[in-house]
PDB file of C-alpha atoms and ligand atoms in Angstrom:
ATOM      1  CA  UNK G   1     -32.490 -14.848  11.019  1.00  0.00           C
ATOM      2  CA  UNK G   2     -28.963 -15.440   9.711  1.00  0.00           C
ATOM      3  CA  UNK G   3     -29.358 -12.431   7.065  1.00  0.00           C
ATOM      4  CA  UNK G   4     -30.638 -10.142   9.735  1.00  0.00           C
ATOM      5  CA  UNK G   5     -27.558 -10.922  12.008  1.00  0.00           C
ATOM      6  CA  UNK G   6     -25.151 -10.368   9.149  1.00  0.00           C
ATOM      7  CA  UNK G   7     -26.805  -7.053   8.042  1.00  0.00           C
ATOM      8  CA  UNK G   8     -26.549  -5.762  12.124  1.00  0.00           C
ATOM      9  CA  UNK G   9     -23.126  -7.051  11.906  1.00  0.00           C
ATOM     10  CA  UNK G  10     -22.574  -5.186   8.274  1.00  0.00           C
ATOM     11  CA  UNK G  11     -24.260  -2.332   9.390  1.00  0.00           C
ATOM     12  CA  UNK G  12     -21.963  -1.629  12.590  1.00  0.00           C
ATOM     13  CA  UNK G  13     -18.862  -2.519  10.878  1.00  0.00           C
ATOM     14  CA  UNK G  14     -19.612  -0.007   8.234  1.00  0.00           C
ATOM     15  CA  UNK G  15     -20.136   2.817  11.122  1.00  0.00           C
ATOM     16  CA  UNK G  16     -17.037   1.760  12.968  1.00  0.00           C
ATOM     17  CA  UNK G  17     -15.089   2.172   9.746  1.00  0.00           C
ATOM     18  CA  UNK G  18     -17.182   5.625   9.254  1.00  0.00           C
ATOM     19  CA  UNK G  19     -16.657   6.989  12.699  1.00  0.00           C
ATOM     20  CA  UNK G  20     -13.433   5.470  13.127  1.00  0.00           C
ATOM     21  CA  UNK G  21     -11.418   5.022  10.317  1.00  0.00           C
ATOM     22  CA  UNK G  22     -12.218   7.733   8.288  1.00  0.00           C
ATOM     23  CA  UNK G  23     -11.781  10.728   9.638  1.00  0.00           C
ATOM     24  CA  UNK G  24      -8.385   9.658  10.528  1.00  0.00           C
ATOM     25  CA  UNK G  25      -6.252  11.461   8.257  1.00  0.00           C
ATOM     26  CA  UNK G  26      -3.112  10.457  10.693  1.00  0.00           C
ATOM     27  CA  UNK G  27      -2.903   7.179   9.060  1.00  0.00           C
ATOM     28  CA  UNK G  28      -2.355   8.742   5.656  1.00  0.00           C
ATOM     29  CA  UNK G  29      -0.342  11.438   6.921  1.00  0.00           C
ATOM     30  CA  UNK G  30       1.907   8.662   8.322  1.00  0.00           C
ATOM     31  CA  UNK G  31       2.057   6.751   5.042  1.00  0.00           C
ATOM     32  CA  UNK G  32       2.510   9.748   3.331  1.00  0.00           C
ATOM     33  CA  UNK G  33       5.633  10.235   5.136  1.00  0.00           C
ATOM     34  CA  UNK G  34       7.005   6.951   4.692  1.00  0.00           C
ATOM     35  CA  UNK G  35       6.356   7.212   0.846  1.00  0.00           C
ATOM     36  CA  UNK G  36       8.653  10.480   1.308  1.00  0.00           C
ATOM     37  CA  UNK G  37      11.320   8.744   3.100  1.00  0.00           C
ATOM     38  CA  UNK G  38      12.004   6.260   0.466  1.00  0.00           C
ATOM     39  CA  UNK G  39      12.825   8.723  -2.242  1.00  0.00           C
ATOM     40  CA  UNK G  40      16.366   9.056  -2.427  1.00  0.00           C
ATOM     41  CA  UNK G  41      16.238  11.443  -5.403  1.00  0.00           C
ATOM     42  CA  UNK G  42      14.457  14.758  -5.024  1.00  0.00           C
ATOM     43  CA  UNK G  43      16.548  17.428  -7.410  1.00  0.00           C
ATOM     44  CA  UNK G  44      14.327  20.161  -6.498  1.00  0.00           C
ATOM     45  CA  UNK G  45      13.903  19.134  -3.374  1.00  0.00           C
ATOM     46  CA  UNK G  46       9.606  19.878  -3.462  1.00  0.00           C
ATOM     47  CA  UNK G  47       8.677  17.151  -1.466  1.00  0.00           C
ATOM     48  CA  UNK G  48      11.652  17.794   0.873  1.00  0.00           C
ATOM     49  CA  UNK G  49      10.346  21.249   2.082  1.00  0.00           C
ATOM     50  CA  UNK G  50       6.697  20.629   1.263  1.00  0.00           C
ATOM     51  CA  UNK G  51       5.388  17.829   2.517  1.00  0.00           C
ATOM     52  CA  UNK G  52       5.504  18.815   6.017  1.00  0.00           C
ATOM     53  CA  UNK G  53       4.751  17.521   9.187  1.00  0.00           C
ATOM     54  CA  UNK G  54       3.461  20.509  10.845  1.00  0.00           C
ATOM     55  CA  UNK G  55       0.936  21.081   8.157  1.00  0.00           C
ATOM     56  CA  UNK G  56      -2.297  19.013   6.899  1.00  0.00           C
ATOM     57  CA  UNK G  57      -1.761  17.705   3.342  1.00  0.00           C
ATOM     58  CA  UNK G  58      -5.433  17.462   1.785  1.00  0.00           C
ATOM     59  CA  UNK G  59      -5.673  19.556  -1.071  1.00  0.00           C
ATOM     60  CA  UNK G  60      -2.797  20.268  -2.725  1.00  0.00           C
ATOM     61  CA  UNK G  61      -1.327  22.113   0.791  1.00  0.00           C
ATOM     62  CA  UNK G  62       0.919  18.833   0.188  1.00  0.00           C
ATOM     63  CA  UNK G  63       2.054  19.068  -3.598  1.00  0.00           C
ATOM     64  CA  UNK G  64      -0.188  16.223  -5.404  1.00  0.00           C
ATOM     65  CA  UNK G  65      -2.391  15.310  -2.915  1.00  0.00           C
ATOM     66  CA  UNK G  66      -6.186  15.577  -3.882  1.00  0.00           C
ATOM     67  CA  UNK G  67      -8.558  14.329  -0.651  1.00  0.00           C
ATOM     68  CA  UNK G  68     -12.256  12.943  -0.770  1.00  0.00           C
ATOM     69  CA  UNK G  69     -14.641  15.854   0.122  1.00  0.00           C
ATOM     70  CA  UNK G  70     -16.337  14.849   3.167  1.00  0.00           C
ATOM     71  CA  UNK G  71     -13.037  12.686   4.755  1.00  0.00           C
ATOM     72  CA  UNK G  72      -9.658  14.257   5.468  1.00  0.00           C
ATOM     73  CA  UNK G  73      -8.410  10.997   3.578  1.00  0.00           C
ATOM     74  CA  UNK G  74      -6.247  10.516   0.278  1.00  0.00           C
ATOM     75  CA  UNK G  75      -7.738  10.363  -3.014  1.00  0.00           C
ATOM     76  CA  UNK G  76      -5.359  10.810  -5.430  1.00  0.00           C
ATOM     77  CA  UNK G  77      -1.545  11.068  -5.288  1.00  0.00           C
ATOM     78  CA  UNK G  78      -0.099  12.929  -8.593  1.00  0.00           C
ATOM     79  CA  UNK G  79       3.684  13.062  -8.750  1.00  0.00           C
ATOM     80  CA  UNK G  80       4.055  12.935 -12.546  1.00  0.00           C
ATOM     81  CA  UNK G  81       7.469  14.303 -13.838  1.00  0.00           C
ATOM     82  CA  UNK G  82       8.627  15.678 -10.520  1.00  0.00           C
ATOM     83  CA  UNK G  83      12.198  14.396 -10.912  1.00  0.00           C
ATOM     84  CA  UNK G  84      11.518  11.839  -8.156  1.00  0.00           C
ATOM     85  CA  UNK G  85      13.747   8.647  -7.714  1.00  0.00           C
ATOM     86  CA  UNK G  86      13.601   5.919  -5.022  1.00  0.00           C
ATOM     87  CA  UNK G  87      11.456   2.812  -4.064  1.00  0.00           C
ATOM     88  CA  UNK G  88       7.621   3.103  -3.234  1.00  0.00           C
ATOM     89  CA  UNK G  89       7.515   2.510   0.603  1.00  0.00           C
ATOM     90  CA  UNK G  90       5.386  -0.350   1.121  1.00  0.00           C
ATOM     91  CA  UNK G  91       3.874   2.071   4.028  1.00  0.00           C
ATOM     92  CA  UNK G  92       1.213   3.280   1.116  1.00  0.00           C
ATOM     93  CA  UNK G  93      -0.833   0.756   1.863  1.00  0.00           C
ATOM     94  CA  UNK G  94      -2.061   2.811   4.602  1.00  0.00           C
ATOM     95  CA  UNK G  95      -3.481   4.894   1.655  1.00  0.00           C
ATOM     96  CA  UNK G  96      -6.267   3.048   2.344  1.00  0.00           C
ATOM     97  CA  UNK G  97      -8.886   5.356   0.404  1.00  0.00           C
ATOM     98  CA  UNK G  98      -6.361   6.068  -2.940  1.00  0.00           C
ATOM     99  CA  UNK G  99      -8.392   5.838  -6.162  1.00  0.00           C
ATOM    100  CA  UNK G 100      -5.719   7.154  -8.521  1.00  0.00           C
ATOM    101  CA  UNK G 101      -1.463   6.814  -8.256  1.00  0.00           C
ATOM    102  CA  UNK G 102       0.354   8.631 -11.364  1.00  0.00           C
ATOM    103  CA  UNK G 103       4.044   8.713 -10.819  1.00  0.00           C
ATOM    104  CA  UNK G 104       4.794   8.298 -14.268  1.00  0.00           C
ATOM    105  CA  UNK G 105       7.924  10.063 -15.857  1.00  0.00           C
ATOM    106  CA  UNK G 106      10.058   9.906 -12.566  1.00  0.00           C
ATOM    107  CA  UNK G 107      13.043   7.257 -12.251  1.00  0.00           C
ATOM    108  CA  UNK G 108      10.890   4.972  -9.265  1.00  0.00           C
ATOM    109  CA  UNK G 109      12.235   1.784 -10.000  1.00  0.00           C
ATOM    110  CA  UNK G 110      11.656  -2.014  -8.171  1.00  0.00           C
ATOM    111  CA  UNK G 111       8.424  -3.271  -7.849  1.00  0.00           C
ATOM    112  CA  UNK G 112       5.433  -2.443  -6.636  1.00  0.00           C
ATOM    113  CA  UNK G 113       4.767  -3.480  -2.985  1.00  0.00           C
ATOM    114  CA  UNK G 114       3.059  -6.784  -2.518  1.00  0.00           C
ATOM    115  CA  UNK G 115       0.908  -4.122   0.354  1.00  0.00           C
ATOM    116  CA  UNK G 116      -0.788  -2.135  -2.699  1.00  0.00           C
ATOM    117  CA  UNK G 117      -2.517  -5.558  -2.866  1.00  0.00           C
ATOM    118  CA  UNK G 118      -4.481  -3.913  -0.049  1.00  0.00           C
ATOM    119  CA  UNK G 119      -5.912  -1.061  -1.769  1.00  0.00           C
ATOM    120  CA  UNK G 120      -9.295  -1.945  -3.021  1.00  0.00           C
ATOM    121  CA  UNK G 121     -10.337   1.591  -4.076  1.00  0.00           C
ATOM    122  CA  UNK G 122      -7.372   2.008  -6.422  1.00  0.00           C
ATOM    123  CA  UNK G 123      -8.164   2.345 -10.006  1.00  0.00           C
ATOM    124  CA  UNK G 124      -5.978   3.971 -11.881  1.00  0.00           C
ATOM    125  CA  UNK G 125      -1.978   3.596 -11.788  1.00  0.00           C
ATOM    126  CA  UNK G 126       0.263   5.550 -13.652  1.00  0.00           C
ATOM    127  CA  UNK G 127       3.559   4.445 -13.750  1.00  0.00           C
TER     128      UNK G 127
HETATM  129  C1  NAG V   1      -5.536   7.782  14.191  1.00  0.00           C
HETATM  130  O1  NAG V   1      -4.498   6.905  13.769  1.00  0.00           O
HETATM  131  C2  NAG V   1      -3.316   7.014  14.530  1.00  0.00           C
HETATM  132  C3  NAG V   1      -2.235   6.146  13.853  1.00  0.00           C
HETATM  133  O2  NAG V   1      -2.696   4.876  13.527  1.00  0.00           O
HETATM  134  C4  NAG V   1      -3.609   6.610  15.970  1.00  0.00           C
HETATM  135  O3  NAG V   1      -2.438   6.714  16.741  1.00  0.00           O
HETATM  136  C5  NAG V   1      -4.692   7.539  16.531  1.00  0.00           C
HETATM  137  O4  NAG V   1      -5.048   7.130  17.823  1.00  0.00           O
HETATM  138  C6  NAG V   1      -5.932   7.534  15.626  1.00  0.00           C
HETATM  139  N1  NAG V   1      -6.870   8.565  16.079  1.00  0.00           N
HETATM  140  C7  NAG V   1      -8.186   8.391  16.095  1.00  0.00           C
HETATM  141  C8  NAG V   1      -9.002   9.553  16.539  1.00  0.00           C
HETATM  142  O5  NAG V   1      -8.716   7.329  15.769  1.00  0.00           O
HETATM  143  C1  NAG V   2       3.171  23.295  -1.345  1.00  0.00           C
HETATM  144  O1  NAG V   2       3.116  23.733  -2.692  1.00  0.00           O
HETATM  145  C2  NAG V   2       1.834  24.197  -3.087  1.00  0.00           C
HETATM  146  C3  NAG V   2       1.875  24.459  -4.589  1.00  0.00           C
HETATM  147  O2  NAG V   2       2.997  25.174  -4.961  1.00  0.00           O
HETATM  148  C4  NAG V   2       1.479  25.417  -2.267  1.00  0.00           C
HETATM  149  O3  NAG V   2       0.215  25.912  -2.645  1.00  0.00           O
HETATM  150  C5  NAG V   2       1.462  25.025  -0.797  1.00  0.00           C
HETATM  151  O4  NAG V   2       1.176  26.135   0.001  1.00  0.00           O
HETATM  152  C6  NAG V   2       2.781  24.404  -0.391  1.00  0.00           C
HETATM  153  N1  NAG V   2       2.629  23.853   0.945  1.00  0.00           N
HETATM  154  C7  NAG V   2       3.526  24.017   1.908  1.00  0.00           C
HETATM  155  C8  NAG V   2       3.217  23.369   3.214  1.00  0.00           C
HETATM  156  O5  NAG V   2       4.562  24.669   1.749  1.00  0.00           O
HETATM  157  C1  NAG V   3      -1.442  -6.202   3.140  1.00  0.00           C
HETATM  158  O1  NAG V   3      -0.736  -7.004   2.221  1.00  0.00           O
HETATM  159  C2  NAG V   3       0.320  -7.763   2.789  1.00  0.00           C
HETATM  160  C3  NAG V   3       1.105  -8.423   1.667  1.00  0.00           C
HETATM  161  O2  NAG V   3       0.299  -8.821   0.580  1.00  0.00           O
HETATM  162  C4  NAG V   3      -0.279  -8.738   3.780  1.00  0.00           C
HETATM  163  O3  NAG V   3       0.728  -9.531   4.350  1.00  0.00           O
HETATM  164  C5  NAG V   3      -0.995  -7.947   4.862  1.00  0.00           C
HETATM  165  O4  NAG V   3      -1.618  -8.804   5.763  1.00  0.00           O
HETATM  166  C6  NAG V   3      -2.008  -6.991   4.279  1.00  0.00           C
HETATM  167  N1  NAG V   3      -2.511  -6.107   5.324  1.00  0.00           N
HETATM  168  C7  NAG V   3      -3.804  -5.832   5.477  1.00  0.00           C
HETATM  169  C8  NAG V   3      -4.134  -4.857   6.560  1.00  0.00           C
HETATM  170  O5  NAG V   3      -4.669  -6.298   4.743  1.00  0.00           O
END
């Protein structure tokens, strides 16, 4: 009785978070955004003009971005060697799909946020 209730219950919170979380690629967008705001040092300037508003991101129509194929939602986030400098925006925790962060050889310094706690799909940092 008990295991049938929890596997309805399982069940419907899986297709909430399919129908409902998912497709939403505003989230990431947003976070996205918020990652951009904290870096204070962009020489070139890529993100600057780049990652824009008006356009989607997935697939590298925002430098770095790779997206999962059947959800509008982040993947993987490759900055490496951009000449990037700043904090990371504790906002990426809205990244809530990122399997893979390389920011190595940029000048990001601090810590992590305590809110990449919250991303159980990450696996791979590069720092
Ligand atoms: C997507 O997320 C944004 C920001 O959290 C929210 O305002 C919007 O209503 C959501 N849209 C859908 C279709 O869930
Ligand atoms: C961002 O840069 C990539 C790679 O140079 C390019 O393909 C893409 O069109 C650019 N996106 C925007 C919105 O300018
Ligand atoms: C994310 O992590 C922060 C700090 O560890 C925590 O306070 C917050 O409740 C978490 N948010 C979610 C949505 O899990």
């Amino acid at each position: 009785m008990g295991k049938n209730v929890n596997f309805t219950l399982l069940t419907m919170l899986y297709l909430f978070i399919y129908i409902v979380a998912s497709p939403n690629s505003t989230i990431d967008k947003n976070a996205l955004l918020a990652f951009k705001a904290q870096i204070t040092s962009n020489p070139n300037k890529i993100l600057a003009k780049n990652w824009s508003q008006e356009t989607p991101f997935c697939n590298w129509i925002w430098i770095g971005i790779t997206c999962g194929k059947r959800h509008q939602r982040v993947r993987g986030l490759n900055l490496a060697n951009m000449g990037l400098g700043g904090i990371i925006a504790k906002e990426i925790d809205g990244l809530s799909f990122l399997r893979s962060l390389i920011i190595s050889e940029n000048s990001f310094y601090g810590f992590f946020p305590d809110e990449m706690g919250n991303l159980s799909q990450l696996q791979e940092i590069e720092m």
